[in-house]
């Protein structure tokens, strides 16, 4: 027996392996770990443990080390090279993950670091499973120069190739500056944690040097800024534990890939035919009175559970994932509590992206309509409301998933068409008896049509009121659209959940093909 194959030598080698693995698992030093915790942040492995089911994580390339030289790098070659990669499960379903380890090179990306990420992204695409990135890195590793930049290019290329194929979720748990910010922007969802995570292309120091503006990191690219102002962040949380729990919940609502349907659950003790009598009190018949559309949606969906996307941005429209009779649906709804529920530039962009997401991942779309039109104004017109509104129109027209729209009250002008009207391909369109579908409101219409008659009368206000009533009676009564086949049925609001559940059940096997083409050219 040779020395290399002797039991004693093998045992020594195995013991050595365990030492190396433990070294890689613990990270560079206790001091580095304490510094991470002092910032209110968890370590990469602690984050992975919170994300995945217990004992399900399988690490890939744990012992990878960089080969760079110069600037002292050859003397510092830690295992993992600052990123932990692998796969595990979330509620029993396979999920791939990579997590930057800020304790090693500040989580900065070098060639070996990038190659590990490339590998796990390729594995996720090949396996058809969601990819979650836990971001806590300082950008490109400056000492490795252009090799680090090329590493980012490989990530961006794979983000794009995976788009619409597998769900991609970016969780921002630390700084993300420069070109590194583009990978999260290419993914389907971005989560951020207040105070500890920031995203920006150029940091506060550069901004001050170039423009003279003074601003903090959080003021420039903190969680609340990206959740409520820029629209970059879809979800924002106060701590990492809550954030990662919400990531798990989101994954439970998504299919593993574009060839599967979203996971269905038994509705439990919330029957599909549950009546919604409370809706008669929630929604005022007077179209000028506001109400909270979210309360309407909570009444309709299973157990009142909504996962609202971009909750703090473009609040005049709601985009949410929920279940109806156990089946996942994407819900878009005008929100009369904010800007009367009008469509503007930001609402159009928010809704268009959500429609595209639902269509990519086989999620049926339910659209709840109470829209007075597009927001008028010079800033909107100069800001490109035409092309931004067209994004939403394009997204709906291009969607082949089941599409159901329900008109609660107002549906005026072009906004009525854009909000998934029957004319642009909605499979089924319903309306409540309080619906008003028209080119514009009765007041505006009467002022245009009867302008001369009103102006020439002895009592203009009385004539205007008479003409408004006449216009409403002729063209805006609740059954006008139904009589012309533009609404499939006018329903009792109390039966909304039952009607939607039955329609979704019927449309579950819908199949529609788009014309053969490389890709469309959507408005930008």
Short mmCIF file of C-alpha atoms in Angstrom, two decimals:
data_model
loop_
_atom_site.label_atom_id
_atom_site.label_comp_id
_atom_site.label_asym_id
_atom_site.label_seq_id
_atom_site.Cartn_x
_atom_site.Cartn_y
_atom_site.Cartn_z
CA UNK A 1 0.00 0.00 0.00
CA UNK A 2 1.44 3.38 -1.00
CA UNK A 3 1.77 6.27 1.40
CA UNK A 4 -0.76 8.34 -0.61
CA UNK A 5 -3.49 5.73 -0.20
CA UNK A 6 -2.83 4.75 3.39
CA UNK A 7 -5.77 5.19 5.80
CA UNK A 8 -3.76 7.41 8.06
CA UNK A 9 -2.86 9.84 5.29
CA UNK A 10 -6.44 9.94 3.99
CA UNK A 11 -7.69 10.71 7.48
CA UNK A 12 -5.17 13.53 7.76
CA UNK A 13 -6.33 14.95 4.44
CA UNK A 14 -9.98 14.77 5.47
CA UNK A 15 -9.16 16.50 8.74
CA UNK A 16 -7.34 19.18 6.77
CA UNK A 17 -10.40 19.61 4.54
CA UNK A 18 -12.62 20.16 7.56
CA UNK A 19 -10.21 22.76 8.92
CA UNK A 20 -10.22 24.63 5.60
CA UNK A 21 -14.02 24.50 5.38
CA UNK A 22 -14.36 25.80 8.91
CA UNK A 23 -11.91 28.58 8.11
CA UNK A 24 -13.93 29.54 5.05
CA UNK A 25 -17.17 29.36 7.01
CA UNK A 26 -15.96 31.57 9.86
CA UNK A 27 -14.56 34.27 7.59
CA UNK A 28 -11.46 36.45 7.96
CA UNK A 29 -11.56 37.24 11.70
CA UNK A 30 -13.76 37.81 14.70
CA UNK A 31 -12.82 41.48 14.55
CA UNK A 32 -14.24 41.75 11.02
CA UNK A 33 -17.43 40.05 12.16
CA UNK A 34 -17.78 42.42 15.11
CA UNK A 35 -17.31 45.39 12.75
CA UNK A 36 -20.09 44.04 10.54
CA UNK A 37 -22.44 43.66 13.48
CA UNK A 38 -21.54 47.13 14.78
CA UNK A 39 -23.11 48.50 11.58
CA UNK A 40 -26.34 46.66 12.37
CA UNK A 41 -25.69 44.07 9.67
CA UNK A 42 -25.65 40.28 9.63
CA UNK A 43 -22.94 38.17 7.99
CA UNK A 44 -23.45 36.62 4.56
CA UNK A 45 -24.05 33.15 5.98
CA UNK A 46 -26.47 34.40 8.63
CA UNK A 47 -28.46 36.03 5.85
CA UNK A 48 -28.51 32.85 3.80
CA UNK A 49 -29.72 30.91 6.85
CA UNK A 50 -32.64 33.34 7.24
CA UNK A 51 -33.53 33.14 3.54
CA UNK A 52 -33.42 29.39 3.03
CA UNK A 53 -35.07 26.45 4.76
CA UNK A 54 -32.99 25.07 7.68
CA UNK A 55 -30.02 22.88 6.66
CA UNK A 56 -30.89 23.12 2.94
CA UNK A 57 -27.94 25.22 1.73
CA UNK A 58 -25.40 23.60 -0.60
CA UNK A 59 -22.37 25.80 -1.16
CA UNK A 60 -20.51 26.01 -4.47
CA UNK A 61 -16.80 26.91 -4.75
CA UNK A 62 -16.33 27.53 -1.05
CA UNK A 63 -12.55 27.19 -1.39
CA UNK A 64 -12.18 29.52 -4.39
CA UNK A 65 -9.35 32.09 -4.04
CA UNK A 66 -8.24 34.88 -6.34
CA UNK A 67 -5.03 34.72 -8.38
CA UNK A 68 -4.42 38.46 -8.70
CA UNK A 69 -1.06 40.01 -7.89
CA UNK A 70 0.07 43.54 -7.14
CA UNK A 71 -0.96 46.11 -4.56
CA UNK A 72 -0.49 43.49 -1.85
CA UNK A 73 -3.22 41.16 -3.13
CA UNK A 74 -0.88 38.18 -3.42
CA UNK A 75 -0.47 38.23 0.35
CA UNK A 76 -4.20 38.27 1.01
CA UNK A 77 -6.08 35.34 -0.53
CA UNK A 78 -9.08 34.44 1.67
CA UNK A 79 -11.35 31.54 0.82
CA UNK A 80 -14.68 32.37 -0.94
CA UNK A 81 -13.07 35.59 -2.30
CA UNK A 82 -15.82 37.63 -0.65
CA UNK A 83 -18.94 35.96 -2.03
CA UNK A 84 -20.87 32.89 -0.82
CA UNK A 85 -22.69 31.03 -3.60
CA UNK A 86 -24.94 27.98 -3.73
CA UNK A 87 -28.48 26.70 -3.67
CA UNK A 88 -31.07 25.62 -1.13
CA UNK A 89 -34.83 25.59 -0.74
CA UNK A 90 -37.59 28.01 0.22
CA UNK A 91 -40.68 26.11 1.38
CA UNK A 92 -39.21 23.06 -0.31
CA UNK A 93 -38.61 24.70 -3.70
CA UNK A 94 -35.09 25.12 -5.11
CA UNK A 95 -33.65 28.65 -4.99
CA UNK A 96 -30.14 29.78 -6.00
CA UNK A 97 -28.39 32.49 -4.02
CA UNK A 98 -25.21 34.50 -3.85
CA UNK A 99 -24.29 36.74 -0.93
CA UNK A 100 -21.50 39.30 -0.74
CA UNK A 101 -19.31 39.01 2.35
CA UNK A 102 -18.46 42.60 3.30
CA UNK A 103 -15.82 41.33 5.74
CA UNK A 104 -13.63 40.27 2.79
CA UNK A 105 -12.38 43.12 0.57
CA UNK A 106 -15.50 45.06 1.58
CA UNK A 107 -17.50 42.69 -0.63
CA UNK A 108 -15.76 44.21 -3.67
CA UNK A 109 -15.97 42.23 -6.91
CA UNK A 110 -12.82 40.79 -8.46
CA UNK A 111 -12.29 38.24 -11.24
CA UNK A 112 -12.68 35.10 -9.09
CA UNK A 113 -15.58 36.66 -7.18
CA UNK A 114 -17.37 37.44 -10.46
CA UNK A 115 -16.69 33.98 -11.90
CA UNK A 116 -18.42 32.41 -8.89
CA UNK A 117 -21.47 34.60 -9.45
CA UNK A 118 -21.49 33.81 -13.18
CA UNK A 119 -21.48 30.10 -12.39
CA UNK A 120 -24.38 30.24 -9.94
CA UNK A 121 -26.41 32.42 -12.35
CA UNK A 122 -25.82 29.90 -15.15
CA UNK A 123 -26.89 27.09 -12.81
CA UNK A 124 -30.10 28.93 -11.87
CA UNK A 125 -30.99 29.53 -15.53
CA UNK A 126 -30.26 25.89 -16.46
CA UNK A 127 -32.22 24.52 -13.50
CA UNK A 128 -35.13 26.92 -14.01
CA UNK A 129 -35.12 28.18 -10.43
CA UNK A 130 -35.30 31.66 -8.82
CA UNK A 131 -32.09 33.58 -8.17
CA UNK A 132 -31.67 35.78 -5.08
CA UNK A 133 -28.69 38.11 -4.66
CA UNK A 134 -27.84 39.40 -1.18
CA UNK A 135 -25.92 42.57 -1.99
CA UNK A 136 -23.45 44.13 0.44
CA UNK A 137 -20.43 45.18 -1.57
CA UNK A 138 -18.28 48.19 -2.33
CA UNK A 139 -18.33 47.79 -6.11
CA UNK A 140 -15.45 46.78 -8.37
CA UNK A 141 -12.17 45.69 -6.75
CA UNK A 142 -9.95 48.58 -7.82
CA UNK A 143 -6.73 46.59 -7.47
CA UNK A 144 -7.87 44.18 -10.21
CA UNK A 145 -8.67 46.93 -12.69
CA UNK A 146 -10.55 46.14 -15.88
CA UNK A 147 -10.89 42.44 -14.97
CA UNK A 148 -13.33 43.47 -12.26
CA UNK A 149 -15.32 45.61 -14.69
CA UNK A 150 -15.52 42.69 -17.14
CA UNK A 151 -16.90 40.61 -14.28
CA UNK A 152 -19.79 43.03 -13.91
CA UNK A 153 -20.42 42.85 -17.64
CA UNK A 154 -20.85 39.09 -17.35
CA UNK A 155 -23.38 39.55 -14.55
CA UNK A 156 -25.39 42.10 -16.53
CA UNK A 157 -25.44 39.85 -19.58
CA UNK A 158 -26.78 36.95 -17.51
CA UNK A 159 -29.35 39.19 -15.77
CA UNK A 160 -30.68 40.08 -19.19
CA UNK A 161 -30.66 36.48 -20.45
CA UNK A 162 -32.55 35.35 -17.34
CA UNK A 163 -35.11 38.17 -17.57
CA UNK A 164 -38.59 36.72 -17.96
CA UNK A 165 -37.19 33.19 -17.65
CA UNK A 166 -36.59 32.87 -13.89
CA UNK A 167 -37.55 35.27 -11.08
CA UNK A 168 -34.58 37.45 -10.09
CA UNK A 169 -34.66 39.16 -6.69
CA UNK A 170 -32.05 41.64 -5.45
CA UNK A 171 -31.81 42.28 -1.71
CA UNK A 172 -29.80 45.39 -0.81
CA UNK A 173 -28.21 44.94 2.60
CA UNK A 174 -25.33 47.41 2.36
CA UNK A 175 -23.80 49.90 -0.06
CA UNK A 176 -24.13 49.47 -3.82
CA UNK A 177 -22.32 52.09 -5.87
CA UNK A 178 -21.32 52.74 -9.46
CA UNK A 179 -21.89 50.10 -12.11
CA UNK A 180 -22.81 47.56 -9.42
CA UNK A 181 -26.21 49.27 -9.14
CA UNK A 182 -27.18 48.14 -12.63
CA UNK A 183 -27.50 44.45 -11.81
CA UNK A 184 -30.30 45.06 -9.25
CA UNK A 185 -31.95 47.44 -11.73
CA UNK A 186 -32.07 44.59 -14.27
CA UNK A 187 -33.80 42.18 -11.88
CA UNK A 188 -37.51 41.74 -11.20
CA UNK A 189 -37.61 42.95 -7.59
CA UNK A 190 -35.38 45.09 -5.37
CA UNK A 191 -35.60 44.97 -1.57
CA UNK A 192 -33.84 47.55 0.64
CA UNK A 193 -33.24 47.95 4.39
CA UNK A 194 -33.47 51.39 5.95
CA UNK A 195 -30.27 53.04 7.21
CA UNK A 196 -27.90 50.22 6.18
CA UNK A 197 -28.46 49.96 2.40
CA UNK A 198 -27.82 52.59 -0.26
CA UNK A 199 -27.71 52.61 -4.06
CA UNK A 200 -26.24 55.32 -6.29
CA UNK A 201 -24.19 55.67 -9.45
CA UNK A 202 -22.02 58.45 -8.01
CA UNK A 203 -21.64 58.92 -4.25
CA UNK A 204 -22.12 62.07 -2.16
CA UNK A 205 -18.44 63.10 -2.41
CA UNK A 206 -18.47 63.03 -6.21
CA UNK A 207 -21.82 64.80 -6.33
CA UNK A 208 -20.48 67.59 -4.14
CA UNK A 209 -17.27 67.88 -6.18
CA UNK A 210 -19.13 68.11 -9.49
CA UNK A 211 -22.33 69.98 -8.63
CA UNK A 212 -21.62 71.55 -5.24
CA UNK A 213 -24.63 69.79 -3.71
CA UNK A 214 -24.17 68.45 -0.20
CA UNK A 215 -26.13 65.32 0.72
CA UNK A 216 -25.77 62.23 2.90
CA UNK A 217 -25.56 58.68 1.58
CA UNK A 218 -29.11 57.91 2.72
CA UNK A 219 -30.38 61.22 1.39
CA UNK A 220 -28.89 60.43 -2.00
CA UNK A 221 -29.66 56.76 -2.34
CA UNK A 222 -31.21 55.38 0.83
CA UNK A 223 -34.10 52.93 1.06
CA UNK A 224 -36.89 55.50 1.46
CA UNK A 225 -35.53 57.61 -1.40
CA UNK A 226 -35.60 54.65 -3.79
CA UNK A 227 -38.94 53.38 -2.47
CA UNK A 228 -40.81 56.69 -2.67
CA UNK A 229 -38.94 59.00 -5.06
CA UNK A 230 -36.96 57.13 -7.71
CA UNK A 231 -39.01 53.93 -7.81
CA UNK A 232 -35.86 51.78 -7.87
CA UNK A 233 -36.84 49.80 -4.74
CA UNK A 234 -40.01 47.69 -4.76
CA UNK A 235 -39.98 46.87 -1.04
CA UNK A 236 -38.37 48.55 1.99
CA UNK A 237 -37.99 47.20 5.54
CA UNK A 238 -36.59 48.28 8.88
CA UNK A 239 -34.37 45.26 9.51
CA UNK A 240 -32.79 42.35 7.69
CA UNK A 241 -34.86 39.66 9.41
CA UNK A 242 -38.18 41.17 8.30
CA UNK A 243 -36.78 41.86 4.85
CA UNK A 244 -35.65 38.28 4.24
CA UNK A 245 -38.93 36.88 5.61
CA UNK A 246 -40.72 39.00 3.01
CA UNK A 247 -38.41 37.67 0.28
CA UNK A 248 -39.48 34.16 1.25
CA UNK A 249 -43.14 35.21 1.05
CA UNK A 250 -42.63 36.74 -2.39
CA UNK A 251 -40.97 33.57 -3.67
CA UNK A 252 -44.01 31.59 -2.46
CA UNK A 253 -46.15 33.67 -4.85
CA UNK A 254 -43.95 33.17 -7.93
CA UNK A 255 -43.40 30.19 -10.23
CA UNK A 256 -39.89 28.76 -10.40
CA UNK A 257 -39.65 29.74 -14.07
CA UNK A 258 -41.66 30.90 -17.07
CA UNK A 259 -42.71 27.35 -17.98
CA UNK A 260 -44.56 26.78 -14.72
CA UNK A 261 -47.67 28.19 -13.12
CA UNK A 262 -47.48 30.02 -9.77
CA UNK A 263 -47.89 27.76 -6.73
CA UNK A 264 -51.55 27.26 -5.84
CA UNK A 265 -52.77 26.83 -2.29
CA UNK A 266 -56.05 25.48 -0.95
CA UNK A 267 -58.20 28.52 -0.04
CA UNK A 268 -58.81 27.01 3.37
CA UNK A 269 -61.66 28.59 5.27
CA UNK A 270 -62.17 31.43 2.76
CA UNK A 271 -64.67 30.08 0.20
CA UNK A 272 -64.68 31.36 -3.36
CA UNK A 273 -68.37 32.30 -3.14
CA UNK A 274 -67.95 34.46 -0.02
CA UNK A 275 -70.15 37.54 -0.39
CA UNK A 276 -68.69 41.04 -0.24
CA UNK A 277 -71.63 42.99 1.18
CA UNK A 278 -69.26 45.42 2.90
CA UNK A 279 -68.23 46.80 -0.50
CA UNK A 280 -71.51 48.67 -0.76
CA UNK A 281 -70.40 50.78 2.20
CA UNK A 282 -66.71 51.00 1.28
CA UNK A 283 -67.17 52.57 -2.16
CA UNK A 284 -69.28 55.77 -2.36
CA UNK A 285 -71.62 55.98 -5.36
CA UNK A 286 -70.60 59.62 -5.80
CA UNK A 287 -67.64 59.48 -8.18
CA UNK A 288 -66.10 62.61 -6.66
CA UNK A 289 -65.72 61.10 -3.19
CA UNK A 290 -62.43 59.30 -2.41
CA UNK A 291 -62.03 55.91 -0.74
CA UNK A 292 -59.20 53.46 -0.05
CA UNK A 293 -59.02 50.96 -2.89
CA UNK A 294 -56.72 48.78 -0.80
CA UNK A 295 -59.61 48.02 1.58
CA UNK A 296 -61.67 46.94 -1.45
CA UNK A 297 -58.94 44.56 -2.57
CA UNK A 298 -58.46 43.15 0.94
CA UNK A 299 -62.16 42.35 1.03
CA UNK A 300 -61.99 40.43 -2.26
CA UNK A 301 -58.76 38.38 -2.02
CA UNK A 302 -58.14 35.29 0.09
CA UNK A 303 -57.86 36.13 3.81
CA UNK A 304 -57.29 39.82 2.97
CA UNK A 305 -53.61 39.12 2.17
CA UNK A 306 -51.99 41.51 -0.32
CA UNK A 307 -48.32 41.83 -1.24
CA UNK A 308 -48.17 45.35 -2.64
CA UNK A 309 -45.31 46.12 -5.02
CA UNK A 310 -43.88 49.67 -5.09
CA UNK A 311 -46.26 50.61 -2.27
CA UNK A 312 -44.63 54.01 -1.65
CA UNK A 313 -44.06 55.03 -5.28
CA UNK A 314 -46.77 56.29 -7.69
CA UNK A 315 -49.39 55.75 -5.01
CA UNK A 316 -52.26 56.68 -7.34
CA UNK A 317 -52.10 53.12 -8.66
CA UNK A 318 -51.85 49.85 -6.73
CA UNK A 319 -49.91 46.85 -8.02
CA UNK A 320 -50.15 43.76 -5.83
CA UNK A 321 -49.83 40.00 -5.76
CA UNK A 322 -52.58 38.08 -3.96
CA UNK A 323 -54.62 34.90 -4.16
CA UNK A 324 -58.24 34.39 -5.16
CA UNK A 325 -59.56 30.89 -4.43
CA UNK A 326 -55.98 29.79 -3.80
CA UNK A 327 -54.69 30.93 -7.20
CA UNK A 328 -52.07 33.69 -7.49
CA UNK A 329 -53.21 36.82 -9.34
CA UNK A 330 -51.64 40.15 -10.16
CA UNK A 331 -53.94 43.05 -9.30
CA UNK A 332 -53.74 46.56 -10.75
CA UNK A 333 -56.11 49.14 -9.32
CA UNK A 334 -56.51 52.90 -9.43
CA UNK A 335 -56.26 54.42 -5.95
CA UNK A 336 -58.81 57.28 -5.52
CA UNK A 337 -57.13 58.32 -2.25
CA UNK A 338 -54.14 59.72 -4.20
CA UNK A 339 -54.55 62.18 -7.08
CA UNK A 340 -58.09 60.82 -7.46
CA UNK A 341 -56.57 57.68 -9.04
CA UNK A 342 -55.45 59.42 -12.25
CA UNK A 343 -52.79 57.94 -14.50
CA UNK A 344 -49.59 59.97 -14.71
CA UNK A 345 -46.03 59.27 -15.86
CA UNK A 346 -44.92 57.35 -12.78
CA UNK A 347 -48.17 55.38 -12.40
CA UNK A 348 -47.99 54.34 -16.07
CA UNK A 349 -44.40 53.12 -15.69
CA UNK A 350 -45.13 51.28 -12.46
CA UNK A 351 -48.18 49.54 -13.88
CA UNK A 352 -46.54 48.67 -17.21
CA UNK A 353 -43.61 46.92 -15.54
CA UNK A 354 -45.98 44.98 -13.29
CA UNK A 355 -48.12 43.83 -16.24
CA UNK A 356 -44.96 42.63 -18.00
CA UNK A 357 -43.87 40.74 -14.89
CA UNK A 358 -47.22 38.99 -14.55
CA UNK A 359 -47.30 38.09 -18.22
CA UNK A 360 -43.74 36.71 -18.12
CA UNK A 361 -44.50 34.41 -15.19
CA UNK A 362 -48.01 33.20 -16.08
CA UNK A 363 -49.80 35.24 -13.43
CA UNK A 364 -53.41 36.18 -14.36
CA UNK A 365 -54.15 39.91 -14.24
CA UNK A 366 -57.18 41.48 -12.56
CA UNK A 367 -57.62 45.21 -13.21
CA UNK A 368 -59.86 47.28 -10.94
CA UNK A 369 -60.83 50.51 -12.69
CA UNK A 370 -61.83 53.85 -11.16
CA UNK A 371 -59.93 56.35 -13.27
CA UNK A 372 -60.89 59.95 -14.15
CA UNK A 373 -58.28 60.14 -16.92
CA UNK A 374 -54.63 61.08 -17.41
CA UNK A 375 -53.20 63.83 -15.25
CA UNK A 376 -53.27 67.10 -17.22
CA UNK A 377 -50.49 69.68 -17.04
CA UNK A 378 -47.48 71.13 -18.78
CA UNK A 379 -45.00 69.09 -16.70
CA UNK A 380 -46.75 65.85 -17.63
CA UNK A 381 -46.87 66.68 -21.35
CA UNK A 382 -43.27 67.87 -21.43
CA UNK A 383 -42.23 64.85 -19.36
CA UNK A 384 -43.58 62.54 -22.06
CA UNK A 385 -46.90 61.31 -20.70
CA UNK A 386 -47.74 60.19 -24.25
CA UNK A 387 -44.88 57.71 -24.50
CA UNK A 388 -45.04 56.73 -20.82
CA UNK A 389 -48.77 56.08 -21.01
CA UNK A 390 -48.12 54.07 -24.17
CA UNK A 391 -45.86 51.76 -22.14
CA UNK A 392 -48.88 50.61 -20.13
CA UNK A 393 -50.98 50.28 -23.27
CA UNK A 394 -48.27 48.22 -24.95
CA UNK A 395 -47.82 45.98 -21.91
CA UNK A 396 -51.53 45.13 -21.72
CA UNK A 397 -51.90 44.60 -25.47
CA UNK A 398 -48.86 42.31 -25.45
CA UNK A 399 -49.99 40.21 -22.47
CA UNK A 400 -51.34 36.72 -23.17
CA UNK A 401 -52.19 35.65 -19.60
CA UNK A 402 -55.83 35.65 -18.46
CA UNK A 403 -57.00 39.27 -18.13
CA UNK A 404 -60.14 40.39 -16.29
CA UNK A 405 -61.16 44.01 -15.73
CA UNK A 406 -63.79 45.37 -13.37
CA UNK A 407 -65.05 48.95 -13.58
CA UNK A 408 -66.16 50.21 -10.16
CA UNK A 409 -67.02 53.84 -10.91
CA UNK A 410 -65.31 56.23 -13.35
CA UNK A 411 -63.66 55.09 -16.57
CA UNK A 412 -63.03 58.18 -18.67
CA UNK A 413 -61.29 58.83 -21.96
CA UNK A 414 -57.99 57.29 -22.98
CA UNK A 415 -57.35 56.11 -19.43
CA UNK A 416 -60.42 53.85 -19.73
CA UNK A 417 -58.94 52.23 -22.83
CA UNK A 418 -55.48 51.86 -21.31
CA UNK A 419 -56.75 50.21 -18.11
CA UNK A 420 -57.31 46.90 -19.93
CA UNK A 421 -60.59 47.64 -21.62
CA UNK A 422 -62.25 44.98 -23.73
CA UNK A 423 -61.10 46.76 -26.88
CA UNK A 424 -57.42 46.09 -26.12
CA UNK A 425 -57.89 42.43 -25.32
CA UNK A 426 -59.31 41.89 -21.84
CA UNK A 427 -60.83 38.40 -21.78
CA UNK A 428 -63.73 39.44 -19.56
CA UNK A 429 -64.92 42.89 -18.52
CA UNK A 430 -67.33 43.45 -15.65
CA UNK A 431 -68.81 46.58 -14.12
CA UNK A 432 -70.64 47.58 -10.98
CA UNK A 433 -73.98 49.42 -11.28
CA UNK A 434 -72.09 52.56 -10.18
CA UNK A 435 -69.95 52.57 -13.35
CA UNK A 436 -69.58 55.66 -15.53
CA UNK A 437 -67.84 54.91 -18.84
CA UNK A 438 -67.48 57.90 -21.14
CA UNK A 439 -65.11 60.03 -23.20
CA UNK A 440 -65.04 62.49 -20.30
CA UNK A 441 -67.04 63.49 -17.23
CA UNK A 442 -70.57 64.75 -17.79
CA UNK A 443 -69.68 68.29 -16.67
CA UNK A 444 -66.86 68.63 -19.17
CA UNK A 445 -68.84 66.98 -21.95
CA UNK A 446 -71.85 69.25 -21.46
CA UNK A 447 -69.62 72.34 -21.47
CA UNK A 448 -68.16 71.28 -24.83
CA UNK A 449 -71.26 70.00 -26.60
CA UNK A 450 -73.69 72.66 -25.40
CA UNK A 451 -71.26 75.57 -25.04
CA UNK A 452 -73.21 78.02 -27.21
CA UNK A 453 -76.59 77.01 -25.86
CA UNK A 454 -75.41 77.47 -22.26
CA UNK A 455 -73.70 80.79 -23.00
CA UNK A 456 -76.76 82.19 -24.81
CA UNK A 457 -79.33 81.25 -22.18
CA UNK A 458 -80.85 83.56 -19.61
CA UNK A 459 -79.85 81.19 -16.80
CA UNK A 460 -76.57 79.46 -17.84
CA UNK A 461 -76.20 77.48 -14.61
CA UNK A 462 -79.68 76.00 -14.84
CA UNK A 463 -79.19 75.08 -18.49
CA UNK A 464 -75.77 73.58 -17.72
CA UNK A 465 -77.27 71.42 -14.95
CA UNK A 466 -80.04 70.32 -17.33
CA UNK A 467 -77.57 69.37 -20.07
CA UNK A 468 -75.31 67.53 -17.62
CA UNK A 469 -78.27 65.45 -16.45
CA UNK A 470 -79.27 64.77 -20.04
CA UNK A 471 -75.76 63.66 -21.01
CA UNK A 472 -75.57 61.33 -18.02
CA UNK A 473 -78.98 59.87 -18.84
CA UNK A 474 -78.16 59.31 -22.51
CA UNK A 475 -74.52 58.24 -22.57
CA UNK A 476 -73.37 57.48 -19.02
CA UNK A 477 -76.06 55.29 -17.50
CA UNK A 478 -74.74 52.06 -15.93
CA UNK A 479 -75.91 49.80 -18.76
CA UNK A 480 -74.80 51.86 -21.76
CA UNK A 481 -71.56 49.89 -22.31
CA UNK A 482 -73.23 46.56 -21.53
CA UNK A 483 -75.92 47.24 -24.14
CA UNK A 484 -73.15 47.66 -26.72
CA UNK A 485 -71.18 44.58 -25.68
CA UNK A 486 -68.27 46.55 -24.27
CA UNK A 487 -68.94 45.14 -20.80
CA UNK A 488 -69.71 41.44 -20.42
CA UNK A 489 -71.89 41.87 -17.38
CA UNK A 490 -72.99 44.36 -14.73
CA UNK A 491 -72.63 42.62 -11.38
CA UNK A 492 -73.72 43.09 -7.79
CA UNK A 493 -70.64 44.35 -5.88
CA UNK A 494 -71.39 41.79 -3.17
CA UNK A 495 -70.74 39.02 -5.72
CA UNK A 496 -67.37 40.38 -6.88
CA UNK A 497 -65.19 37.67 -5.32
CA UNK A 498 -67.46 34.91 -6.58
CA UNK A 499 -67.53 36.30 -10.14
CA UNK A 500 -63.75 36.82 -10.28
CA UNK A 501 -63.03 33.34 -8.89
CA UNK A 502 -65.31 31.68 -11.46
CA UNK A 503 -63.82 33.69 -14.32
CA UNK A 504 -60.25 32.91 -13.26
CA UNK A 505 -61.08 29.22 -12.98
CA UNK A 506 -62.48 29.20 -16.52
CA UNK A 507 -59.49 31.10 -17.95
CA UNK A 508 -56.88 28.92 -16.26
CA UNK A 509 -56.32 26.92 -19.44
CA UNK A 510 -56.21 29.96 -21.72
CA UNK A 511 -53.59 29.72 -24.45
CA UNK A 512 -52.69 32.57 -26.79
CA UNK A 513 -49.77 33.03 -29.14
CA UNK A 514 -48.24 36.29 -30.31
CA UNK A 515 -47.11 36.72 -33.93
CA UNK A 516 -43.66 35.33 -34.68
CA UNK A 517 -41.03 38.02 -34.18
CA UNK A 518 -37.64 38.53 -32.62
CA UNK A 519 -39.11 41.02 -30.13
CA UNK A 520 -41.33 44.08 -30.15
CA UNK A 521 -40.19 47.68 -29.97
CA UNK A 522 -42.05 49.03 -26.93
CA UNK A 523 -42.21 52.78 -26.24
CA UNK A 524 -39.39 54.05 -24.03
#
